[in-house]
Amino acid sequence: MSNAREKKHAKKMRNQPTNVTLSSGFGAADERGVKHHNGNEKSLQYQKQEPHSGAPQHQQPKSTHVPSEPCMNEQPSKGQCRGEKGKGQAGWRGGHPGAAREIPKYITASTFAQARAAEINAMLKAVTQKSSNSLVFQTLPRHMRRRAMSHNVKRLPRRLREIAQKEAEKTEHQKKEHSKNKCRKARRCHLNLLLEFNRRQKKNVWLETHIWHAKRFHMVKKWGYCLGESPTVKSYRASYRAMTKHCLLQDLSYYCCLELNGKEEEILKALSRMCSIDTGLTFAAVHCLSGKRQGSVVLYRADKYPEEMLGPVTFIWKPEGGTGNTPVNRKVWLWTHPTLKQDILMELKIVCQCVQPPEAAASIPEVGFIPHEEKRHIKQTENCKKRKRDDGEKNTNPVKKIVGDGTRNPFQPYSWTSSTTGIVVSDLTMEMNRYRLIGPLSHSILTEALKTASIYTEVEDGETVPHSWWVETCKNPDTVSVHHRQEAIFELLGGIASPAEIPAGTILGLTVGDPRVNLPQKKSKALPNLEKCQDNENVRQLRLEGVPVECAHSFIWNQDICKSVTENKIPEKELNQMRSELMVPGSQLNLGHRESKIPILLIQQPGKVTGEDRLGWGSGWDILLPKGWGMAFWIPFIYRGARAGGLKEGLIHSRYKGVPSIPDDFPDCPAGVLFATEQENNLLEKYKRHPPAKRPNYVKHGTLSPFRCPWEQLTRDWESRITAQAESPVSPCSSVISQSDPGREDLCAVGGEQGSELSRDTETLQNKAAEPEEAMDTHSPDAAMARDTKSTFCVLRSRKLLKWLAAWCQPVTRRNQAVHRAPRMHQPELTRATCLSILRDYPRSLVWVSLSLLKKGNPELHTMICIPSKDDFLHLKGDQLYCGPQESRHSDPFKTMARKQKEKKKMEKGQKEERGAAQGPAGEPHCAMAYAEGTRGLWPGPLPDVTGHCSRTLLGFVTQGDFSLASGCGEALGFVSLTGLLEMLLSQPADKRGLVLLRTPASLQYRFARIVIDV
């Protein structure tokens, strides 16, 4: 056959079974596989029959030449004509023309039949098996297709109906039966909706504002809660304007509250083991202990300061003389982040010696239905038939909405007592709502949305009062007097321009009416009335001294009152019914004695209190209220002009304030380590989703760890670096001496006894941390687990040392030398002896710093903080527009190694089995194998020295960074090594102190920035 005919024949035979072979000429001569000569000869088999006929080769006689005869009774085919022309008859002769065909004398019938049966089965299988996933009606030509063929078999041609009927009987093509109760009207029924919401709250805790947020926010599941991350609309600049000029509202009800109840001396004795006065004020501060101010403190494991940090908390003491009767026991509330709750709670039970839960307070009662009722209701919901309820069942077992923590087990204790100290530790998580209003108009919104409760002393005989506790309270003249004073102070807040004018942490207790009663018809913007309280002596006293102690009392400390307020809340349905019955639509409701009285607590948030710029920015108020009243307070705040924010807005707020975010910026606590691991996995997964050509190669950029900050290795490498410099004869800082500071040689030169002391101290520090260094094998699972559970470094939080570092980081010139000399009178000078004394107490420590870029640039997460060289200062001095140096592009040796390793594996795979392909080359590096198996563009295996990997020495990393709308330049927050910071300050000129270089992980350009330590 010609080349074209061979292609045509191959196309015809491509779907045929492999065990059936036809010669090209015979297949073209007769498609049935037989040939009749003269109309009466027997059909002969085509091709060889040795594998199928069963006749052995030695029994076959010699072949005889059978001459071909022309077709007499039928039209000759092309193959026959070609054979007549001298090219041979392919049906009878194979190969070249004239070759004789060997025909067996006899065959075995059984073997022959089995062979033919196998060929027929193969042929039927090839015919019946579909080559595509299309249905039968989709195989028809387009002009024959009809829409009804997909569901009506009779629309198909008769030859395809049977196959279509079989396809329609398959389960995947069956129509799903729609339940009668699954229509939207049934699903949106109040009872079904309530049951569904209660079921969904059993896995992740919902806040009371969850449904409101779910309609307007991107929701995320974090820390066991469903929280709003950010609004669905563009809100970055709008949120910043709200925090700066208006008001931003956040729901912080997911914060956990732990209560300690007992004698004041025992509580202070237990809590003093978990904190240190070196970090600032503790639980025994005078203003905080009286109950008039809120305090904040960083907790550590008992007697482990400065290591094994647990996390920061804010605390509130219950006032002593709130009602005139001095209580025997004191109460203190600790508010902490949910990621820190378990570690802090376990340590509190240890220091307070709480072993067994008290029998009376074994569990906190929940407002909701019991679990077996819910199971029964869920079964009824899942039933396809329409539910039929009896009136008796409907009245006796009503379905209630879950209020508070829906994941709580009512049989699990949430309160623990100590028989030795008498302290009771209780978990009040989700027992209260906490909202935060940020901005200068926050107190104006509070004064307009909330109205203090009216005094009721007499009640008619036939009238039932749901809030009897308030009537009994109003009978006490001392309580009424305190309530009037609280009301007067609350009215004064409306005439103050900003919450920052009030002392930080001021607490004001109130009892207010139902805020839904005076809800405005339309959204409005609350503004302060400055003329109302201008030149008022009470306003001046409030700004200077804050709220008196007796006015900080609130009935929210009483759990029984809070439970009564939650249970006796008027439903929204009844309020709407009352509004519809008003004579004048839109007028204010007057509920009288039926109006709810809600105890709340207002806490002033100071905002930015460190540094010199934007003091008081981000200040506002926190409001604590009983559970069940979340939406009743949330909607009035929104109607007064507050803008809602989520987790991202809270992160922006903390970055502009310059304070660490929880748990992102606490790398030395267990929650911070866990957060870093999760963040690394998320960033790595996102990086792997892009192909290698569409993602940066961090090996070529010189970035060793782009998705995680290796704090342990950073501190360890700096310690080793200082040790090596101390052992070398040349001083490390002798190369960088400014001509403007002639005394730099005295600060840098270390000789005699100081040199030997430096050597001994560095060797001691190195031996002290030798055990963690031995466990740094990244390929050992035990070492990885030990690294995740316990960190070998700590964050410096000593206020005295931080003040020293803040003063040393400020540049000193001839103009401001006298200005900076005054505050330095009570602190030592920056010398190597002073640095050694600091490093002796804090060998592997990190320092929290703020960075501000001098020129353009936008810092990102995990941006590297580096030390500039002497040439960088010379370039900056010569050219004021000099942005910074540029890192030379690194080579990627692992890419070539991985390519060679891949080629070798391919070659080994293609070799024969007897030679074996399991063994690889003897001198193959481990990093190449890890790079080939891992991700291209990332450093495989253990990291080298992180401080000296690039041309500029690494000092630390950025944990938060972005363009600042407040300062108009890039700003960042992060940590630097304490050892590296002191070494940098010793080696820098006096007028260039505090200058560093920033470089993002995917860039080679360095940018100049200034380090500021705010205390």
mmCIF file of C-alpha atoms in Angstrom, residues 220-387:
data_model
loop_
_atom_site.group_PDB
_atom_site.id
_atom_site.type_symbol
_atom_site.label_atom_id
_atom_site.label_comp_id
_atom_site.label_asym_id
_atom_site.label_seq_id
_atom_site.Cartn_x
_atom_site.Cartn_y
_atom_site.Cartn_z
ATOM 1 C CA VAL A 220 -13.419 33.624 59.153
ATOM 2 C CA LYS A 221 -13.235 30.793 61.657
ATOM 3 C CA LYS A 222 -10.534 31.629 64.172
ATOM 4 C CA TRP A 223 -9.771 30.513 67.696
ATOM 5 C CA GLY A 224 -13.037 28.568 67.921
ATOM 6 C CA TYR A 225 -15.187 31.565 66.898
ATOM 7 C CA CYS A 226 -16.846 32.843 63.730
ATOM 8 C CA LEU A 227 -15.535 36.386 63.423
ATOM 9 C CA GLY A 228 -15.799 39.179 60.891
ATOM 10 C CA GLU A 229 -12.440 39.771 59.235
ATOM 11 C CA SER A 230 -13.123 42.829 57.094
ATOM 12 C CA PRO A 231 -16.124 44.538 55.445
ATOM 13 C CA THR A 232 -17.141 43.455 51.962
ATOM 14 C CA VAL A 233 -16.859 47.054 50.762
ATOM 15 C CA LYS A 234 -13.656 49.070 50.415
ATOM 16 C CA SER A 235 -12.999 50.364 53.886
ATOM 17 C CA TYR A 236 -9.254 50.864 54.479
ATOM 18 C CA ARG A 237 -9.226 54.649 54.256
ATOM 19 C CA ALA A 238 -12.758 54.963 55.613
ATOM 20 C CA SER A 239 -11.789 52.983 58.721
ATOM 21 C CA TYR A 240 -8.732 55.151 59.260
ATOM 22 C CA ARG A 241 -10.865 58.302 58.967
ATOM 23 C CA ALA A 242 -13.335 56.817 61.451
ATOM 24 C CA MET A 243 -10.549 56.128 63.965
ATOM 25 C CA THR A 244 -9.046 59.585 63.448
ATOM 26 C CA LYS A 245 -12.076 61.877 63.163
ATOM 27 C CA HIS A 246 -15.237 59.900 63.842
ATOM 28 C CA CYS A 247 -15.857 56.549 65.538
ATOM 29 C CA LEU A 248 -15.081 52.908 64.735
ATOM 30 C CA LEU A 249 -17.053 50.138 66.447
ATOM 31 C CA GLN A 250 -15.647 46.659 67.132
ATOM 32 C CA ASP A 251 -17.144 43.573 68.762
ATOM 33 C CA LEU A 252 -14.580 42.159 71.209
ATOM 34 C CA SER A 253 -16.933 39.703 72.891
ATOM 35 C CA TYR A 254 -14.634 36.832 71.909
ATOM 36 C CA TYR A 255 -12.124 38.024 74.514
ATOM 37 C CA CYS A 256 -12.086 35.703 77.531
ATOM 38 C CA CYS A 257 -12.802 36.815 81.089
ATOM 39 C CA LEU A 258 -11.347 34.969 84.101
ATOM 40 C CA GLU A 259 -12.586 35.909 87.576
ATOM 41 C CA LEU A 260 -10.650 35.519 90.819
ATOM 42 C CA ASN A 261 -12.692 35.773 94.012
ATOM 43 C CA GLY A 262 -11.089 35.673 97.433
ATOM 44 C CA LYS A 263 -9.137 37.625 99.994
ATOM 45 C CA GLU A 264 -7.150 40.504 98.615
ATOM 46 C CA GLU A 265 -3.881 39.433 100.246
ATOM 47 C CA GLU A 266 -4.123 35.881 98.907
ATOM 48 C CA ILE A 267 -4.963 37.027 95.373
ATOM 49 C CA LEU A 268 -2.057 39.504 95.293
ATOM 50 C CA LYS A 269 0.310 36.894 96.704
ATOM 51 C CA ALA A 270 -0.649 34.387 94.018
ATOM 52 C CA LEU A 271 -0.592 36.869 91.128
ATOM 53 C CA SER A 272 2.742 38.423 92.167
ATOM 54 C CA ARG A 273 4.487 35.187 91.144
ATOM 55 C CA MET A 274 3.264 35.583 87.551
ATOM 56 C CA CYS A 275 4.438 39.158 86.909
ATOM 57 C CA SER A 276 7.368 41.454 87.637
ATOM 58 C CA ILE A 277 7.530 45.086 88.631
ATOM 59 C CA ASP A 278 10.407 45.429 86.177
ATOM 60 C CA THR A 279 7.910 45.460 83.295
ATOM 61 C CA GLY A 280 5.718 48.216 84.789
ATOM 62 C CA LEU A 281 2.732 48.453 87.085
ATOM 63 C CA THR A 282 1.358 45.200 88.504
ATOM 64 C CA PHE A 283 -1.913 44.077 90.100
ATOM 65 C CA ALA A 284 -1.015 45.975 93.299
ATOM 66 C CA ALA A 285 -1.009 49.437 91.682
ATOM 67 C CA VAL A 286 -2.899 51.900 93.873
ATOM 68 C CA HIS A 287 -5.277 53.294 91.256
ATOM 69 C CA CYS A 288 -6.001 49.835 89.850
ATOM 70 C CA LEU A 289 -6.438 48.175 93.245
ATOM 71 C CA SER A 290 -9.067 50.702 94.264
ATOM 72 C CA GLY A 291 -11.169 49.813 91.224
ATOM 73 C CA LYS A 292 -11.162 53.224 89.508
ATOM 74 C CA ARG A 293 -8.680 52.340 86.753
ATOM 75 C CA GLN A 294 -8.022 49.446 84.421
ATOM 76 C CA GLY A 295 -4.511 48.014 84.396
ATOM 77 C CA SER A 296 -2.471 45.919 82.007
ATOM 78 C CA VAL A 297 0.328 43.480 82.735
ATOM 79 C CA VAL A 298 2.332 40.736 81.034
ATOM 80 C CA LEU A 299 2.029 37.325 82.686
ATOM 81 C CA TYR A 300 4.764 34.696 82.942
ATOM 82 C CA ARG A 301 4.864 31.243 84.386
ATOM 83 C CA ALA A 302 5.301 31.261 88.136
ATOM 84 C CA ASP A 303 8.764 32.520 89.120
ATOM 85 C CA LYS A 304 10.082 32.220 85.526
ATOM 86 C CA TYR A 305 10.542 35.889 84.576
ATOM 87 C CA PRO A 306 11.888 36.893 82.021
ATOM 88 C CA GLU A 307 11.402 33.523 80.293
ATOM 89 C CA GLU A 308 8.306 31.433 79.535
ATOM 90 C CA MET A 309 5.963 34.320 78.890
ATOM 91 C CA LEU A 310 2.217 33.509 78.783
ATOM 92 C CA GLY A 311 0.760 36.687 77.338
ATOM 93 C CA PRO A 312 -0.616 40.145 78.147
ATOM 94 C CA VAL A 313 -3.848 40.680 80.074
ATOM 95 C CA THR A 314 -5.936 43.620 81.235
ATOM 96 C CA PHE A 315 -7.477 43.514 84.698
ATOM 97 C CA ILE A 316 -10.221 45.285 86.643
ATOM 98 C CA TRP A 317 -10.672 45.181 90.417
ATOM 99 C CA LYS A 318 -14.156 45.408 91.835
ATOM 100 C CA PRO A 319 -14.478 48.621 93.916
ATOM 101 C CA GLU A 320 -14.588 48.089 97.648
ATOM 102 C CA GLY A 321 -17.205 50.591 98.769
ATOM 103 C CA GLY A 322 -19.606 50.617 95.873
ATOM 104 C CA THR A 323 -22.775 50.032 97.882
ATOM 105 C CA GLY A 324 -21.627 51.205 101.307
ATOM 106 C CA ASN A 325 -21.091 47.669 102.613
ATOM 107 C CA THR A 326 -17.414 46.708 102.489
ATOM 108 C CA PRO A 327 -17.218 43.170 101.087
ATOM 109 C CA VAL A 328 -15.115 40.563 102.785
ATOM 110 C CA ASN A 329 -13.764 39.185 99.508
ATOM 111 C CA ARG A 330 -12.445 41.031 96.507
ATOM 112 C CA LYS A 331 -13.027 40.225 92.854
ATOM 113 C CA VAL A 332 -10.730 40.820 89.911
ATOM 114 C CA TRP A 333 -11.448 40.209 86.239
ATOM 115 C CA LEU A 334 -8.650 39.238 83.846
ATOM 116 C CA TRP A 335 -9.375 39.830 80.161
ATOM 117 C CA THR A 336 -7.198 37.905 77.738
ATOM 118 C CA HIS A 337 -7.093 36.795 74.124
ATOM 119 C CA PRO A 338 -8.680 33.373 73.412
ATOM 120 C CA THR A 339 -5.360 31.955 72.199
ATOM 121 C CA LEU A 340 -3.801 32.702 75.599
ATOM 122 C CA LYS A 341 -6.701 31.590 77.767
ATOM 123 C CA GLN A 342 -5.829 27.932 78.375
ATOM 124 C CA ASP A 343 -2.192 28.553 79.334
ATOM 125 C CA ILE A 344 -3.098 31.417 81.664
ATOM 126 C CA LEU A 345 -5.986 29.488 83.226
ATOM 127 C CA MET A 346 -3.785 26.470 83.945
ATOM 128 C CA GLU A 347 -1.136 28.644 85.561
ATOM 129 C CA LEU A 348 -3.742 30.506 87.635
ATOM 130 C CA LYS A 349 -5.051 27.232 88.997
ATOM 131 C CA ILE A 350 -1.499 26.245 89.918
ATOM 132 C CA VAL A 351 -0.565 29.470 91.729
ATOM 133 C CA CYS A 352 -3.963 29.669 93.454
ATOM 134 C CA GLN A 353 -3.760 25.946 94.392
ATOM 135 C CA CYS A 354 -7.148 25.179 92.884
ATOM 136 C CA VAL A 355 -7.639 21.421 92.579
ATOM 137 C CA GLN A 356 -11.320 20.503 92.816
ATOM 138 C CA PRO A 357 -14.279 22.480 91.511
ATOM 139 C CA PRO A 358 -16.787 23.573 94.153
ATOM 140 C CA GLU A 359 -20.029 21.620 94.260
ATOM 141 C CA ALA A 360 -22.224 24.691 94.301
ATOM 142 C CA ALA A 361 -20.525 26.453 91.408
ATOM 143 C CA ALA A 362 -19.783 23.424 89.296
ATOM 144 C CA SER A 363 -21.129 25.059 86.171
ATOM 145 C CA ILE A 364 -22.467 28.383 85.030
ATOM 146 C CA PRO A 365 -26.115 28.191 83.978
ATOM 147 C CA GLU A 366 -26.819 28.651 80.294
ATOM 148 C CA VAL A 367 -29.740 30.504 78.808
ATOM 149 C CA GLY A 368 -30.949 27.985 76.237
ATOM 150 C CA PHE A 369 -32.490 24.565 75.862
ATOM 151 C CA ILE A 370 -30.947 21.317 77.034
ATOM 152 C CA PRO A 371 -29.205 18.989 74.562
ATOM 153 C CA HIS A 372 -31.802 16.183 74.428
ATOM 154 C CA GLU A 373 -34.495 18.667 73.410
ATOM 155 C CA GLU A 374 -32.318 19.924 70.609
ATOM 156 C CA LYS A 375 -31.707 16.397 69.315
ATOM 157 C CA ARG A 376 -35.427 15.746 69.223
ATOM 158 C CA HIS A 377 -36.079 19.005 67.340
ATOM 159 C CA ILE A 378 -33.308 18.260 64.848
ATOM 160 C CA LYS A 379 -34.786 14.848 64.129
ATOM 161 C CA GLN A 380 -38.118 16.484 63.456
ATOM 162 C CA THR A 381 -36.443 18.996 61.148
ATOM 163 C CA GLU A 382 -34.673 16.299 59.156
ATOM 164 C CA ASN A 383 -37.933 14.428 58.590
ATOM 165 C CA CYS A 384 -39.321 14.953 55.098
ATOM 166 C CA LYS A 385 -42.911 14.977 56.249
ATOM 167 C CA LYS A 386 -44.562 18.063 57.579
ATOM 168 C CA ARG A 387 -44.140 18.409 61.314
#
